Coordinates of C-alpha atoms in Angstrom, one line a residue:
M78 CA 17.7 18.1 5.1
R79 CA 18.0 15.5 2.4
A80 CA 14.9 14.1 0.8
A81 CA 13.8 12.0 -2.2
V82 CA 11.8 14.4 -4.4
W83 CA 9.7 13.4 -7.4
H84 CA 10.2 15.9 -10.3
A85 CA 8.7 13.9 -13.2
R86 CA 8.4 10.5 -14.6
H87 CA 11.8 8.7 -14.3
D88 CA 13.1 11.7 -12.4
I89 CA 13.4 11.3 -8.6
R90 CA 16.3 13.2 -7.0
V91 CA 17.8 13.0 -3.6
E92 CA 18.5 16.6 -2.8
N93 CA 18.6 19.3 -0.1
V94 CA 15.2 20.7 0.9
P95 CA 14.1 23.0 3.7
V96 CA 13.3 21.4 7.1
P97 CA 9.5 21.4 7.5
D98 CA 7.9 24.3 9.4
D99 CA 6.8 23.7 13.0
P100 CA 3.7 21.5 12.9
A101 CA 0.4 23.2 12.6
P102 CA -2.3 23.0 15.3
G103 CA -3.4 19.4 15.6
W104 CA -0.3 18.1 13.8
V105 CA 3.0 16.6 14.9
Q106 CA 6.5 16.4 13.5
V107 CA 8.0 12.9 13.2
R108 CA 11.6 11.9 12.8
V109 CA 11.5 9.1 10.3
H110 CA 13.2 5.8 11.2
W111 CA 12.2 3.6 8.2
C112 CA 10.0 4.2 5.2
G113 CA 9.0 1.6 2.6
I114 CA 9.0 2.0 -1.1
C115 CA 5.3 1.4 -2.1
G116 CA 3.8 0.2 -5.4
S117 CA 2.2 3.7 -5.8
D118 CA 5.7 5.2 -5.5
L119 CA 6.8 2.9 -8.3
H120 CA 3.8 3.9 -10.4
E121 CA 4.7 7.6 -10.0
Y122 CA 8.3 6.8 -11.1
V123 CA 7.4 4.6 -14.1
A124 CA 4.2 6.2 -15.3
G125 CA 3.6 9.3 -13.3
P126 CA 2.0 11.6 -12.6
V127 CA -0.7 9.3 -11.4
F128 CA -1.8 10.9 -8.1
I129 CA 0.7 13.8 -7.8
P130 CA -1.0 17.1 -8.8
V131 CA 0.8 18.8 -11.6
D132 CA -1.7 20.9 -13.6
E133 CA -2.9 22.9 -10.6
P134 CA -2.1 23.0 -6.9
H135 CA -3.8 20.6 -4.5
P136 CA -6.8 22.5 -3.0
V137 CA -5.8 21.7 0.6
T138 CA -2.0 21.4 0.6
G139 CA -1.1 23.7 -2.3
L140 CA 1.4 21.1 -3.5
Q141 CA 2.0 21.1 -7.3
G142 CA 4.6 19.1 -9.2
R143 CA 7.6 18.4 -7.0
C144 CA 6.8 16.2 -4.1
I145 CA 8.7 14.3 -1.4
L146 CA 7.6 10.8 -1.8
G147 CA 7.1 8.2 0.9
H148 CA 4.1 7.2 3.1
E149 CA 4.9 3.7 4.6
F150 CA 6.8 4.9 7.7
S151 CA 7.6 4.6 11.4
G152 CA 9.4 7.1 13.6
E153 CA 9.3 9.1 16.8
I154 CA 7.6 12.4 17.6
V155 CA 10.0 15.3 17.9
K156 CA 7.6 18.3 17.9
L157 CA 3.9 18.9 18.9
G158 CA 1.6 21.3 17.3
E159 CA -0.7 23.6 19.3
G160 CA -3.5 21.7 21.0
V161 CA -1.9 18.2 20.8
N162 CA -2.2 16.8 24.3
D163 CA -2.6 13.1 23.8
Y164 CA 0.8 12.5 22.3
A165 CA 4.3 13.1 23.8
I166 CA 7.7 13.9 22.3
G167 CA 9.7 10.7 21.9
E168 CA 6.7 8.4 21.4
A169 CA 7.0 5.8 18.6
V170 CA 4.4 6.2 16.0
T171 CA 3.2 5.5 12.5
A172 CA 0.6 7.2 10.4
D173 CA -1.8 6.3 7.7
A174 CA -1.5 8.3 4.5
C175 CA -5.1 9.6 4.1
Q176 CA -5.0 13.2 5.2
H177 CA -8.7 14.1 5.1
C178 CA -10.9 17.1 5.8
G179 CA -13.4 15.5 8.2
E180 CA -16.1 17.7 6.8
C181 CA -17.2 16.4 3.4
F182 CA -20.0 13.9 2.8
Y183 CA -17.7 10.9 2.8
C184 CA -15.8 11.9 5.9
Q185 CA -19.1 12.4 7.7
Q186 CA -20.1 8.9 6.6
G187 CA -16.9 7.5 8.1
L188 CA -15.4 6.9 4.7
Y189 CA -12.4 9.2 5.1
N190 CA -10.3 7.3 2.5
L191 CA -12.8 8.7 0.0
C192 CA -12.6 12.3 1.2
E193 CA -13.4 14.8 -1.5
K194 CA -10.3 16.8 -0.5
I195 CA -8.0 13.9 0.3
A196 CA -4.3 14.6 0.3
F197 CA -2.3 11.3 0.4
T198 CA 1.0 11.8 2.3
G199 CA 3.9 11.5 -0.1
L200 CA 1.7 12.1 -3.1
M201 CA -0.4 15.2 -2.5
N202 CA 1.6 16.4 0.5
N203 CA 5.3 16.0 1.2
G204 CA 6.1 12.6 2.6
A205 CA 8.6 10.5 4.6
F206 CA 11.5 9.9 2.3
A207 CA 13.1 12.6 4.4
E208 CA 14.5 13.0 7.9
L209 CA 11.4 14.8 9.1
V210 CA 7.7 14.8 8.1
N211 CA 4.6 16.6 9.5
V212 CA 1.4 14.7 9.8
P213 CA -2.0 15.4 11.4
T214 CA -2.9 13.5 14.6
N215 CA -6.1 12.2 13.1
V216 CA -4.0 9.7 11.0
L217 CA -1.5 9.0 13.8
Y218 CA -1.1 5.7 15.6
R219 CA 1.0 5.0 18.7
L220 CA 3.2 1.9 18.5
P221 CA 3.5 -0.4 21.5
V222 CA 6.7 -0.3 23.6
G223 CA 9.2 -2.6 21.9
F224 CA 7.5 -2.7 18.6
S225 CA 10.0 -3.1 15.8
P226 CA 10.5 0.1 13.8
E227 CA 11.0 -2.0 10.7
A228 CA 7.6 -3.7 11.2
G229 CA 6.2 -0.2 11.9
A230 CA 7.0 0.7 8.3
L231 CA 5.1 -2.2 7.0
I232 CA 1.8 -1.5 8.8
E233 CA 0.6 0.6 5.9
P234 CA 0.7 -2.1 3.2
L235 CA -0.7 -4.7 5.5
S236 CA -3.6 -2.3 6.2
V237 CA -4.3 -2.1 2.5
G238 CA -4.7 -5.9 2.5
M239 CA -6.8 -5.8 5.6
H240 CA -9.1 -3.2 4.1
A241 CA -9.5 -5.3 0.9
V242 CA -10.4 -8.4 3.0
K243 CA -13.0 -6.5 5.0
R244 CA -14.5 -5.1 1.8
A245 CA -15.0 -8.7 0.6
G246 CA -17.2 -9.7 3.6
S247 CA -16.7 -12.9 5.6
L248 CA -14.0 -15.2 4.4
L249 CA -14.6 -17.9 7.0
G250 CA -14.2 -21.2 5.3
C251 CA -13.9 -19.6 1.9
S252 CA -11.6 -20.4 -1.1
V253 CA -9.6 -17.3 -2.1
V254 CA -7.5 -16.4 -5.1
V255 CA -4.9 -13.6 -4.8
V256 CA -3.6 -12.4 -8.1
G257 CA -0.1 -11.1 -7.6
A258 CA 2.3 -11.8 -4.7
G259 CA 4.0 -8.4 -4.3
T260 CA 3.8 -6.6 -1.0
I261 CA 0.0 -5.9 -1.3
G262 CA -0.7 -9.4 -2.5
L263 CA 1.3 -11.0 0.3
S264 CA -0.4 -8.7 2.8
T265 CA -3.8 -9.8 1.4
I266 CA -2.8 -13.4 1.7
M267 CA -1.9 -12.9 5.4
C268 CA -5.1 -11.0 6.1
A269 CA -7.3 -13.6 4.3
K270 CA -5.7 -16.4 6.3
A271 CA -6.3 -14.4 9.5
A272 CA -9.9 -13.8 8.5
G273 CA -10.5 -17.6 8.3
A274 CA -10.1 -18.5 4.6
T275 CA -9.3 -22.2 4.4
Q276 CA -7.8 -22.1 0.9
V277 CA -5.7 -19.3 -0.5
I278 CA -4.4 -19.7 -4.0
A279 CA -1.8 -17.2 -5.1
L280 CA -1.0 -16.4 -8.8
E281 CA 2.6 -15.3 -9.3
M282 CA 5.5 -15.8 -11.7
S283 CA 8.4 -14.5 -9.6
T284 CA 10.4 -17.3 -8.0
A285 CA 11.1 -15.2 -4.8
R286 CA 7.5 -14.1 -4.5
K287 CA 6.1 -17.6 -5.0
A288 CA 8.3 -18.7 -2.1
K289 CA 7.1 -15.8 0.0
A290 CA 3.5 -16.5 -0.8
L291 CA 3.9 -20.0 0.7
E292 CA 5.8 -18.7 3.6
V293 CA 3.1 -16.2 4.6
G294 CA 0.2 -18.7 4.3
A295 CA -0.8 -19.5 0.7
T296 CA -2.0 -23.0 0.4
H297 CA -1.3 -23.2 -3.3
V298 CA 0.9 -21.1 -5.7
L299 CA 0.2 -21.2 -9.4
D300 CA 2.5 -19.8 -12.1
P301 CA 0.6 -18.5 -15.2
S302 CA 3.7 -19.2 -17.3
E303 CA 3.6 -22.8 -16.3
C304 CA 0.0 -23.9 -16.3
D305 CA -3.6 -23.0 -17.2
V306 CA -4.4 -21.2 -13.9
L307 CA -8.1 -21.0 -14.5
Q308 CA -8.3 -24.8 -15.1
E309 CA -6.1 -25.4 -12.0
I310 CA -8.3 -23.1 -9.9
C311 CA -11.4 -25.0 -11.0
S312 CA -9.8 -28.3 -10.1
L313 CA -8.9 -26.9 -6.6
T314 CA -12.4 -25.5 -6.0
H315 CA -14.7 -28.4 -7.0
G316 CA -15.1 -27.0 -10.5
R317 CA -16.7 -23.7 -9.4
G318 CA -13.9 -21.1 -9.0
A319 CA -12.9 -19.1 -6.0
D320 CA -15.5 -17.7 -3.6
V321 CA -13.5 -14.5 -3.5
S322 CA -10.6 -13.1 -5.6
F323 CA -8.3 -10.2 -5.1
E324 CA -6.5 -8.4 -7.9
C325 CA -3.3 -6.9 -6.4
I326 CA -1.4 -5.9 -9.5
G327 CA -3.3 -3.2 -11.4
N328 CA -3.2 -4.6 -14.9
K329 CA -6.2 -4.9 -17.3
N330 CA -5.3 -8.5 -18.1
T331 CA -5.0 -9.6 -14.5
A332 CA -8.2 -7.8 -13.6
K333 CA -10.0 -10.0 -16.1
L334 CA -8.2 -13.0 -14.8
A335 CA -9.3 -12.3 -11.3
I336 CA -12.9 -12.0 -12.4
D337 CA -12.7 -15.2 -14.5
A338 CA -11.2 -17.0 -11.5
T339 CA -14.3 -16.2 -9.3
R340 CA -17.2 -18.5 -9.1
K341 CA -20.8 -17.5 -10.0
A342 CA -22.2 -15.2 -7.4
G343 CA -18.7 -14.8 -6.0
T344 CA -16.9 -11.6 -5.2
C345 CA -13.9 -10.0 -6.9
V346 CA -12.0 -7.2 -5.1
L347 CA -9.9 -4.9 -7.2
V348 CA -7.0 -3.6 -5.1
G349 CA -4.3 -2.7 -7.7
I350 CA -3.5 0.7 -9.1
F351 CA -4.4 0.7 -12.8
E352 CA -2.4 2.9 -15.2
E353 CA -4.6 2.4 -18.3
P354 CA -8.2 1.7 -19.3
S355 CA -9.4 -1.7 -20.5
Q356 CA -12.1 -3.2 -22.7
F357 CA -14.3 -5.7 -20.8
N358 CA -17.6 -7.4 -21.7
F359 CA -19.7 -6.6 -18.6
F360 CA -22.2 -9.2 -19.6
D361 CA -19.8 -11.7 -18.1
I362 CA -20.7 -10.2 -14.7
V363 CA -24.4 -9.9 -15.5
A364 CA -24.6 -13.5 -16.6
S365 CA -22.8 -14.9 -13.5
E366 CA -24.1 -12.4 -10.9
K367 CA -20.5 -11.8 -9.7
K368 CA -19.8 -8.8 -7.5
V369 CA -16.8 -6.6 -8.5
I370 CA -15.8 -4.0 -6.0
G371 CA -13.0 -1.6 -5.4
A372 CA -10.8 -1.3 -2.3
L373 CA -8.8 2.0 -1.9
A374 CA -6.2 2.2 0.8
Y375 CA -7.7 1.7 4.3
N376 CA -10.2 3.1 6.7
G377 CA -9.0 2.6 10.3
E378 CA -7.3 -0.8 9.7
F379 CA -4.0 0.4 11.2
A380 CA -5.3 -0.4 14.7
D381 CA -6.2 -4.0 13.6
V382 CA -2.8 -4.6 12.0
I383 CA -0.8 -3.1 14.9
A384 CA -2.7 -5.5 17.3
L385 CA -2.1 -8.5 15.0
I386 CA 1.6 -7.8 14.8
A387 CA 2.0 -7.0 18.5
D388 CA 0.1 -10.3 19.4
G389 CA 2.4 -12.3 17.2
K390 CA -0.4 -13.4 14.9
V391 CA 1.2 -11.8 11.8
N392 CA 4.9 -11.6 11.1
I393 CA 5.4 -9.2 8.3
T394 CA 9.2 -8.7 8.5
P395 CA 10.0 -11.6 6.2
L396 CA 8.7 -9.5 3.4
I397 CA 11.7 -7.1 3.8
T398 CA 14.2 -8.0 1.1
G399 CA 16.3 -4.9 1.3
R400 CA 17.4 -2.2 3.7
I401 CA 19.1 0.9 2.2
N402 CA 19.8 4.5 3.1
L403 CA 18.2 7.5 1.4
E404 CA 21.1 8.3 -0.9
E405 CA 20.7 4.8 -2.5
I406 CA 16.9 5.1 -3.1
V407 CA 16.9 5.3 -6.9
E408 CA 19.6 2.8 -7.8
R409 CA 19.2 0.2 -5.0
G410 CA 15.5 0.9 -4.4
F411 CA 13.3 1.9 -7.3
K412 CA 15.5 0.4 -10.0
Q413 CA 15.9 -2.8 -8.0
L414 CA 12.2 -3.2 -7.5
I415 CA 11.6 -2.6 -11.2
D416 CA 14.5 -4.5 -12.8
N417 CA 14.9 -7.4 -10.3
K418 CA 11.3 -8.4 -9.4
E419 CA 12.5 -12.0 -9.1
E420 CA 14.6 -11.1 -6.0
N421 CA 12.7 -8.3 -4.3
V422 CA 9.4 -7.8 -2.4
K423 CA 9.8 -4.8 0.0
I424 CA 12.7 -2.5 0.3
I425 CA 12.8 -0.1 3.2
V426 CA 14.7 3.1 3.4
S427 CA 16.4 4.8 6.4
P428 CA 16.4 8.6 5.8
S429 CA 19.1 9.1 8.5
D430 CA 22.2 7.2 9.6
R431 CA 20.7 4.5 11.9

């Protein structure tokens, strides 16, 4: 079958690879309908390896170096592994990317996204930029009848936003700042609104993404190239700053901006993937008693997101700005998202002719 394989930084090749083996006990094989290009995929292309193991094989999957990317996907089950009785061939499904052991301290605490042996689909185990992918049923989610396959490929990023919002605590009646209006930032805006935030201020420079931020529920959009955003945030929040901020870019400068935009005793949630360290004076946090916390991936939020979409409370399909086939993934996918940020938010890929 054809697949998009990461070989090295700036080296992703669409090439022939073997069809996956029959699924192991407790696993299923899924025919992929759509798979989104994620920010973590872009990080691996631009600055990788970030998560992909290259120095030694992954302790669970054995993967080292070359990896089929892709983890934001929907599809239908085509094969069942031994012991799988609660799913059927032909069912529409999606899957979260956190393949976990279920045995370590963090799994036992219900924190499977922090599993000591975690193997993210499409990063530490072969993923869904291919016609077929094998996944364990403990990360599998059934999609309702009539659920859009395109929307199914966007459940994963929306779940990242939902997890970040849950990590922040109650947002009911809160003022919120979201730094970055890419896919994760826009997803966080949607989830913050659904969680009851009354004011959501997005910080973004891209014309297209500024428009999308307003479309999905931001009450204000500020462009750092056009104004002093900290001054504007203060003006919009009675001189205090936001109750909660979310950093959804993964840049040392925007991380500081998110913390600075938060009021005293407020909460800043770091969601972005950072490629380099930073220098920061932590006394700024001590002196203001701000809480700075991390949010990695998700922990069961797929069920919440599927329900929100199925009930019509969230419409995520406007985030899709491109639909391409697998052979186009580098030129019309990765390079478009890197070189034409003004025009693109989410590009989804069909690994087969659909």
